[in-house]
Short mmCIF file of C-alpha atoms in Angstrom, two decimals:
data_model
loop_
_atom_site.label_atom_id
_atom_site.label_comp_id
_atom_site.label_asym_id
_atom_site.label_seq_id
_atom_site.Cartn_x
_atom_site.Cartn_y
_atom_site.Cartn_z
CA MET I 1 28.35 -22.60 -51.33
CA ALA I 2 30.23 -19.78 -49.69
CA GLN I 3 30.82 -20.23 -46.03
CA THR I 4 30.19 -17.36 -43.64
CA ASN I 5 32.31 -16.91 -40.58
CA LYS I 6 30.12 -17.10 -37.50
CA VAL I 7 31.21 -15.18 -34.44
CA PRO I 8 30.40 -17.10 -31.26
CA VAL I 9 27.98 -15.28 -29.01
CA LYS I 10 29.01 -15.09 -25.38
CA GLN I 11 26.20 -16.09 -23.02
CA SER I 12 25.32 -13.73 -20.19
CA ALA I 13 26.12 -16.43 -17.66
CA MET I 14 29.73 -16.39 -18.85
CA LEU I 15 30.34 -12.66 -18.31
CA THR I 16 33.26 -11.81 -16.08
CA ASP I 17 32.95 -9.55 -13.04
CA ALA I 18 34.69 -6.77 -14.96
CA GLU I 19 32.19 -7.04 -17.81
CA VAL I 20 29.26 -6.98 -15.39
CA ALA I 21 30.72 -3.90 -13.74
CA ALA I 22 31.19 -2.21 -17.12
CA ALA I 23 27.59 -2.98 -18.10
CA THR I 24 26.39 -1.60 -14.77
CA ASP I 25 28.29 1.65 -15.23
CA ASN I 26 26.52 2.24 -18.55
CA HIS I 27 23.24 2.94 -16.75
CA THR I 28 22.52 6.64 -16.59
CA HIS I 29 19.01 6.43 -15.09
CA CYS I 30 17.71 4.97 -11.83
CA LEU I 31 16.20 1.51 -12.32
CA VAL I 32 13.37 2.36 -9.88
CA CYS I 33 12.22 5.89 -10.77
CA TYR I 34 14.19 6.39 -14.02
CA SER I 35 15.49 9.74 -12.81
CA ASP I 36 19.01 10.97 -13.53
CA LEU I 37 21.65 8.74 -11.93
CA THR I 38 24.32 11.38 -11.37
CA PHE I 39 24.23 10.57 -7.65
CA ARG I 40 23.90 6.82 -7.30
CA GLY I 41 23.75 4.56 -4.27
CA LYS I 42 26.77 2.29 -3.78
CA ALA I 43 25.81 -0.94 -2.01
CA PRO I 44 27.86 -3.85 -0.62
CA CYS I 45 25.85 -6.15 -2.91
CA GLN I 46 27.34 -4.23 -5.90
CA HIS I 47 23.97 -3.17 -7.36
CA ASP I 48 24.70 0.50 -7.98
CA ASP I 49 21.86 1.44 -10.34
CA ILE I 50 19.46 3.04 -7.81
CA CYS I 51 19.48 6.77 -7.10
CA GLY I 52 20.10 8.16 -3.64
CA VAL I 53 16.52 9.41 -3.19
CA CYS I 54 14.97 5.99 -3.96
CA HIS I 55 17.28 4.33 -1.44
CA LEU I 56 16.45 7.03 1.09
CA ARG I 57 12.70 6.66 0.49
CA LEU I 58 12.83 2.90 1.14
CA ARG I 59 14.99 3.17 4.23
CA PHE I 60 13.42 6.23 5.89
CA LEU I 61 9.74 5.93 4.95
CA HIS I 62 9.39 2.13 4.91
CA ASN I 63 12.26 1.00 7.16
CA ASP I 64 13.42 -1.27 4.35
CA LYS I 65 17.17 -1.76 3.99
CA LYS I 66 16.96 -4.43 1.29
CA CYS I 67 18.42 -3.92 -2.15
CA PRO I 68 15.51 -3.36 -4.60
CA ILE I 69 17.24 -5.68 -7.09
CA CYS I 70 18.61 -8.67 -5.16
CA LYS I 71 16.88 -8.12 -1.77
CA ALA I 72 20.18 -8.34 0.10
CA GLU I 73 20.17 -6.53 3.46
CA ASN I 74 22.58 -3.57 3.24
CA GLU I 75 23.24 -1.93 6.58
CA ARG I 76 25.14 0.94 4.97
CA LEU I 77 25.19 2.68 1.60
CA ILE I 78 27.27 5.39 -0.01
CA VAL I 79 25.75 7.99 -2.34
CA ASP I 80 28.09 10.02 -4.52
CA SER I 81 28.75 11.12 -8.11
CA ASP I 82 31.68 8.81 -8.99
CA PRO I 83 30.24 5.99 -11.19
CA SER I 84 33.51 4.05 -11.32
CA LYS I 85 34.07 3.56 -7.59
CA ARG I 86 32.58 0.59 -5.72
CA PHE I 87 31.39 0.41 -2.13
CA ASP I 88 34.38 -1.63 -0.91
CA GLU I 89 36.85 0.85 -2.46
CA TYR I 90 36.00 3.60 0.05
CA PRO I 91 38.12 3.82 3.24
CA MET I 92 35.67 3.44 6.11
CA TRP I 93 36.45 4.15 9.77
CA GLY I 94 33.29 3.62 11.77
CA ASP I 95 30.95 6.41 10.67
CA GLU I 96 33.58 8.22 8.59
CA ILE I 97 34.68 7.80 4.98
CA GLY I 98 36.22 11.24 4.56
CA SER I 99 35.48 14.92 5.04
CA ASN I 100 33.53 15.10 1.79
CA PHE I 101 30.72 12.93 3.16
CA THR I 102 27.90 13.30 5.70
CA PHE I 103 26.55 10.21 7.47
CA ARG I 104 22.88 9.88 8.54
CA HIS I 105 22.57 7.32 11.31
CA ASP I 106 18.77 6.92 10.94
CA VAL I 107 19.09 5.53 7.41
CA GLY I 108 22.69 4.30 7.39
CA ILE I 109 23.72 6.30 4.31
CA PHE I 110 26.83 8.35 3.55
CA PHE I 111 25.97 11.32 1.31
CA GLU I 112 28.35 13.53 -0.61
CA ASN I 113 28.19 16.87 1.23
CA PHE I 114 26.97 19.08 -1.63
CA TYR I 115 24.27 16.60 -2.61
CA TYR I 116 23.19 16.20 1.01
CA GLU I 117 22.80 19.95 1.56
CA GLN I 118 21.07 20.68 -1.73
CA GLU I 119 18.86 17.63 -2.30
CA ILE I 120 18.52 15.46 0.81
CA LEU I 121 18.07 17.88 3.72
CA PRO I 122 15.09 19.68 2.06
CA LEU I 123 13.25 16.34 1.86
CA PHE I 124 13.11 16.18 5.65
CA GLY I 125 11.61 19.66 5.92
CA ASN I 126 8.05 20.91 5.65
CA ALA I 127 8.40 23.69 3.11
CA CYS I 128 5.21 25.31 1.82
CA GLN I 129 6.13 25.01 -1.90
CA LYS I 130 3.90 28.01 -2.65
CA CYS I 131 5.93 30.54 -0.69
CA GLU I 132 9.12 30.68 1.37
CA TYR I 133 7.44 29.69 4.65
CA THR I 134 8.73 26.67 6.55
CA PRO I 135 7.50 25.64 10.03
CA GLU I 136 11.11 25.33 11.12
CA GLN I 137 11.27 29.14 11.00
CA GLU I 138 9.12 29.26 14.12
CA THR I 139 11.40 29.95 17.10
CA GLN I 140 9.01 28.48 19.67
CA PRO I 141 6.43 26.41 17.80
CA LYS I 142 3.32 25.55 19.80
CA HIS I 143 2.45 22.69 17.49
CA PRO I 144 4.36 20.03 15.51
CA PRO I 145 5.81 21.30 12.18
CA LEU I 146 3.30 19.33 10.12
CA ARG I 147 0.39 20.93 11.99
CA LEU I 148 1.89 24.36 11.39
CA LEU I 149 2.30 23.58 7.70
CA THR I 150 -1.29 22.38 7.24
CA ASP I 151 -2.59 25.47 9.06
CA HIS I 152 -0.46 27.71 6.86
CA LEU I 153 -1.59 26.02 3.63
CA ARG I 154 -5.24 26.30 4.64
CA THR I 155 -5.23 29.92 5.82
CA GLU I 156 -2.75 31.46 3.36
CA HIS I 157 -3.29 29.47 0.17
CA ARG I 158 -6.56 27.54 0.65
CA LEU I 159 -4.68 24.32 -0.02
CA ALA I 160 -4.45 20.98 1.77
CA LEU I 161 -2.41 17.80 1.96
CA CYS I 162 -3.99 14.37 1.64
CA SER I 163 -3.90 13.09 5.23
CA LEU I 164 -3.98 9.46 4.08
CA CYS I 165 -0.86 9.96 1.94
CA VAL I 166 0.85 11.71 4.85
CA ASP I 167 -0.10 9.11 7.47
CA HIS I 168 0.94 6.16 5.31
CA LYS I 169 4.17 7.83 4.16
CA ARG I 170 3.47 7.69 0.46
CA ASP I 171 6.39 10.08 0.04
CA PHE I 172 8.24 12.82 1.87
CA VAL I 173 5.89 15.65 2.88
CA ALA I 174 8.12 18.01 0.89
CA ARG I 175 7.24 16.05 -2.26
CA LEU I 176 3.54 15.46 -1.66
CA PRO I 177 1.21 17.58 -3.81
CA ARG I 178 -0.78 20.45 -2.36
CA PHE I 179 -4.46 20.32 -3.39
CA THR I 180 -7.31 22.76 -3.77
CA PRO I 181 -10.60 21.43 -2.29
CA ASN I 182 -11.77 20.20 -5.72
CA GLN I 183 -8.38 18.66 -6.51
CA LEU I 184 -8.36 16.85 -3.18
CA GLN I 185 -11.77 15.31 -3.81
CA LYS I 186 -10.66 14.18 -7.25
CA HIS I 187 -7.46 12.74 -5.75
CA LEU I 188 -9.46 10.80 -3.16
CA ARG I 189 -12.00 9.43 -5.66
CA GLN I 190 -9.98 8.98 -8.87
CA GLY I 191 -6.30 9.32 -8.03
CA ASP I 192 -3.73 11.42 -9.86
CA GLY I 193 -4.23 10.31 -13.45
CA PRO I 194 -3.41 7.18 -15.48
CA THR I 195 0.33 7.86 -15.62
CA SER I 196 0.65 8.16 -11.82
CA GLY I 197 -0.24 4.55 -11.04
CA PHE I 198 -2.53 5.79 -8.25
CA PHE I 199 -6.29 5.53 -8.73
CA GLY I 200 -7.76 6.89 -5.53
CA HIS I 201 -8.32 5.90 -1.92
CA PRO I 202 -11.13 3.30 -1.62
CA VAL I 203 -14.18 4.13 0.47
CA CYS I 204 -16.08 1.93 2.92
CA GLU I 205 -19.66 1.92 1.65
CA PHE I 206 -20.92 1.38 5.19
CA CYS I 207 -18.89 4.17 6.84
CA LYS I 208 -19.04 6.88 4.16
CA PRO I 209 -17.24 9.18 3.68
CA LYS I 210 -14.45 7.28 5.46
CA ARG I 211 -11.68 6.25 3.07
CA PHE I 212 -8.61 4.07 3.40
CA TYR I 213 -5.13 4.28 1.93
CA ASP I 214 -5.54 1.21 -0.30
CA LEU I 215 -7.59 -1.99 -0.66
CA ALA I 216 -5.43 -3.84 1.86
CA TYR I 217 -6.33 -1.36 4.62
CA LEU I 218 -9.98 -1.38 3.52
CA HIS I 219 -10.01 -5.18 3.76
CA GLN I 220 -8.61 -5.01 7.30
CA HIS I 221 -11.36 -2.57 8.27
CA LEU I 222 -14.13 -4.67 6.71
CA HIS I 223 -12.96 -7.85 8.42
CA LYS I 224 -12.72 -6.07 11.78
CA GLU I 225 -15.83 -3.87 11.76
CA HIS I 226 -18.27 -5.61 9.41
CA TYR I 227 -19.43 -9.11 8.43
CA LYS I 228 -18.67 -11.63 5.72
CA CYS I 229 -20.86 -14.50 4.48
CA HIS I 230 -18.98 -17.77 4.96
CA VAL I 231 -21.49 -19.67 2.78
CA CYS I 232 -20.89 -17.35 -0.19
CA GLU I 233 -17.16 -17.72 0.35
CA LYS I 234 -17.52 -21.51 0.26
CA GLN I 235 -19.41 -21.17 -3.03
CA GLY I 236 -16.53 -19.19 -4.55
CA MET I 237 -17.99 -15.70 -4.16
CA ASP I 238 -15.31 -13.82 -2.24
CA ASN I 239 -15.12 -10.29 -0.88
CA GLN I 240 -18.82 -9.79 -0.13
CA PHE I 241 -19.32 -7.88 3.11
CA PHE I 242 -22.36 -6.73 5.09
CA LYS I 243 -22.79 -3.70 7.29
CA ASN I 244 -24.00 -5.53 10.42
CA TYR I 245 -25.32 -8.90 11.50
CA LYS I 246 -28.92 -7.85 10.88
CA SER I 247 -28.23 -7.33 7.18
CA LEU I 248 -26.17 -10.53 7.06
CA GLU I 249 -29.01 -12.51 8.68
CA LYS I 250 -31.41 -11.12 6.09
CA HIS I 251 -28.98 -12.29 3.41
CA PHE I 252 -28.81 -15.74 5.07
CA ASP I 253 -32.60 -16.01 4.96
CA GLN I 254 -32.99 -14.81 1.36
CA GLN I 255 -30.01 -16.44 -0.32
CA HIS I 256 -29.26 -19.50 1.83
CA PHE I 257 -31.10 -21.70 4.33
CA LEU I 258 -31.37 -20.16 7.78
CA CYS I 259 -32.60 -22.10 10.79
CA HIS I 260 -35.52 -20.14 12.31
CA ASP I 261 -35.49 -21.85 15.68
CA VAL I 262 -35.36 -19.23 18.47
CA GLN I 263 -32.23 -20.70 20.03
CA CYS I 264 -30.41 -20.89 16.69
CA LEU I 265 -31.40 -17.34 15.82
CA ALA I 266 -29.98 -16.22 19.15
CA ALA I 267 -26.80 -18.22 18.58
CA ARG I 268 -26.41 -16.64 15.11
CA PHE I 269 -24.66 -17.99 12.01
CA VAL I 270 -26.74 -21.20 11.97
CA VAL I 271 -27.21 -21.29 8.21
CA PHE I 272 -26.79 -23.95 5.56
CA GLU I 273 -25.87 -24.14 1.91
CA ASN I 274 -28.76 -26.38 0.87
CA GLU I 275 -32.14 -27.53 2.13
CA LEU I 276 -31.00 -31.09 2.85
CA ASP I 277 -28.41 -29.87 5.38
CA LEU I 278 -31.02 -27.63 7.02
CA ARG I 279 -33.51 -30.50 7.35
CA GLY I 280 -30.81 -32.76 8.75
CA HIS I 281 -29.93 -30.10 11.33
CA GLU I 282 -33.58 -29.65 12.33
CA LEU I 283 -34.04 -33.38 12.75
CA ALA I 284 -30.81 -33.89 14.73
CA VAL I 285 -30.96 -30.78 16.93
CA HIS I 286 -34.62 -29.87 17.21
CA GLY I 287 -36.20 -33.34 16.91
CA GLY I 288 -38.01 -32.61 13.67
CA THR I 289 -38.27 -30.31 10.68
CA SER I 290 -39.80 -26.89 10.36
CA THR I 291 -42.88 -28.46 8.76
CA GLY I 292 -43.33 -30.97 11.59
CA SER I 293 -42.35 -33.93 9.41
CA THR I 294 -39.83 -36.50 10.66
CA LYS I 295 -38.79 -37.35 7.09
CA ILE I 296 -36.20 -35.54 5.05
CA ASN I 297 -37.19 -34.72 1.50
CA LEU I 298 -34.27 -35.80 -0.69
CA GLU I 299 -35.30 -33.35 -3.39
CA PHE I 300 -33.55 -30.36 -1.93
CA ARG I 301 -32.89 -26.85 -3.21
CA THR I 302 -29.70 -24.80 -3.27
CA ARG I 303 -29.19 -21.07 -3.55
CA ARG I 304 -26.25 -19.08 -4.74
CA ALA I 305 -25.53 -15.85 -2.96
CA GLY I 306 -25.99 -12.70 -5.00
CA TYR I 307 -28.26 -14.34 -7.62
CA ASP I 308 -31.71 -13.24 -6.48
CA GLY I 309 -32.64 -12.09 -9.99
CA SER I 310 -33.04 -8.45 -9.06
CA GLY I 311 -29.67 -7.29 -10.34
CA ILE I 312 -29.62 -4.74 -7.50
CA GLU I 313 -26.99 -4.73 -4.80
CA SER I 314 -28.27 -3.92 -1.34
CA GLU I 315 -27.08 -0.77 0.40
CA GLU I 316 -26.15 -3.06 3.29
CA GLN I 317 -23.75 -5.04 1.10
CA GLN I 318 -20.36 -4.17 -0.37
CA THR I 319 -18.51 -6.26 -2.93
CA LEU I 320 -14.81 -5.67 -3.46
CA PRO I 321 -12.72 -6.77 -6.45
CA SER I 322 -10.81 -10.00 -5.91
#
């Protein structure tokens, strides 16, 4: 049989630093947003495949100075158009690396001057997008620039920003979309389409039309302002909330085993998962059972929350996805 010459395959773990650097330089698109990587961020951790805007967004909007790839904390970054030069190859004297760069102290990034003037500075403004108006044109503004912008959009163009996206810093105001009234309602309810990765701001069914930025903020609100059934949670049915204690007590009585003693009703939350536990409580605390018997019937019943057979969810109850 003829023998074929096999070329040994070099494992990735055996790559030299030079080979890793060469592979890194081959990237032409940002690994986060996949935009053009002409101006890339140079980091001390040597991960140079993130664009300047993505680094800026993390550091300015979210106060996050970690590398998106290795999570190393990088106090300073350099953004320029030279793909071959590494962070430690730049001469750095305090806040200076040369006259061709501008340093922003609030984010700890050196930007190449042209890129900073053309791409970065506009992100910090509040331009209209529909016309040439910017609040910064006002010589003596009576209100903050964002207020001036929202007033301008409403009166001149009948447009609006999503206040939830603004408040939670989803992106720079300069990049946030401007909505018509119908577009804003669709954005709130359904999001910005399947390719956007955003599917709307969830609503609290008890506080309609109040909405929250995402499910995490809605959960915080529900835990703080409304009620949760601890018996259902014990039975594995999570994320069921009730508008107030009155609706929760009704749920206790219909789906679980509520003690109807006056003192226990006043104390609240005296409810049991099964009838045996309720009878034991009545005997131990109240000296008897609700029927007046001093014996506990060992044939006890259990109820599972949410399975009343009606198939209808109460208006006083909200169930969130796990």
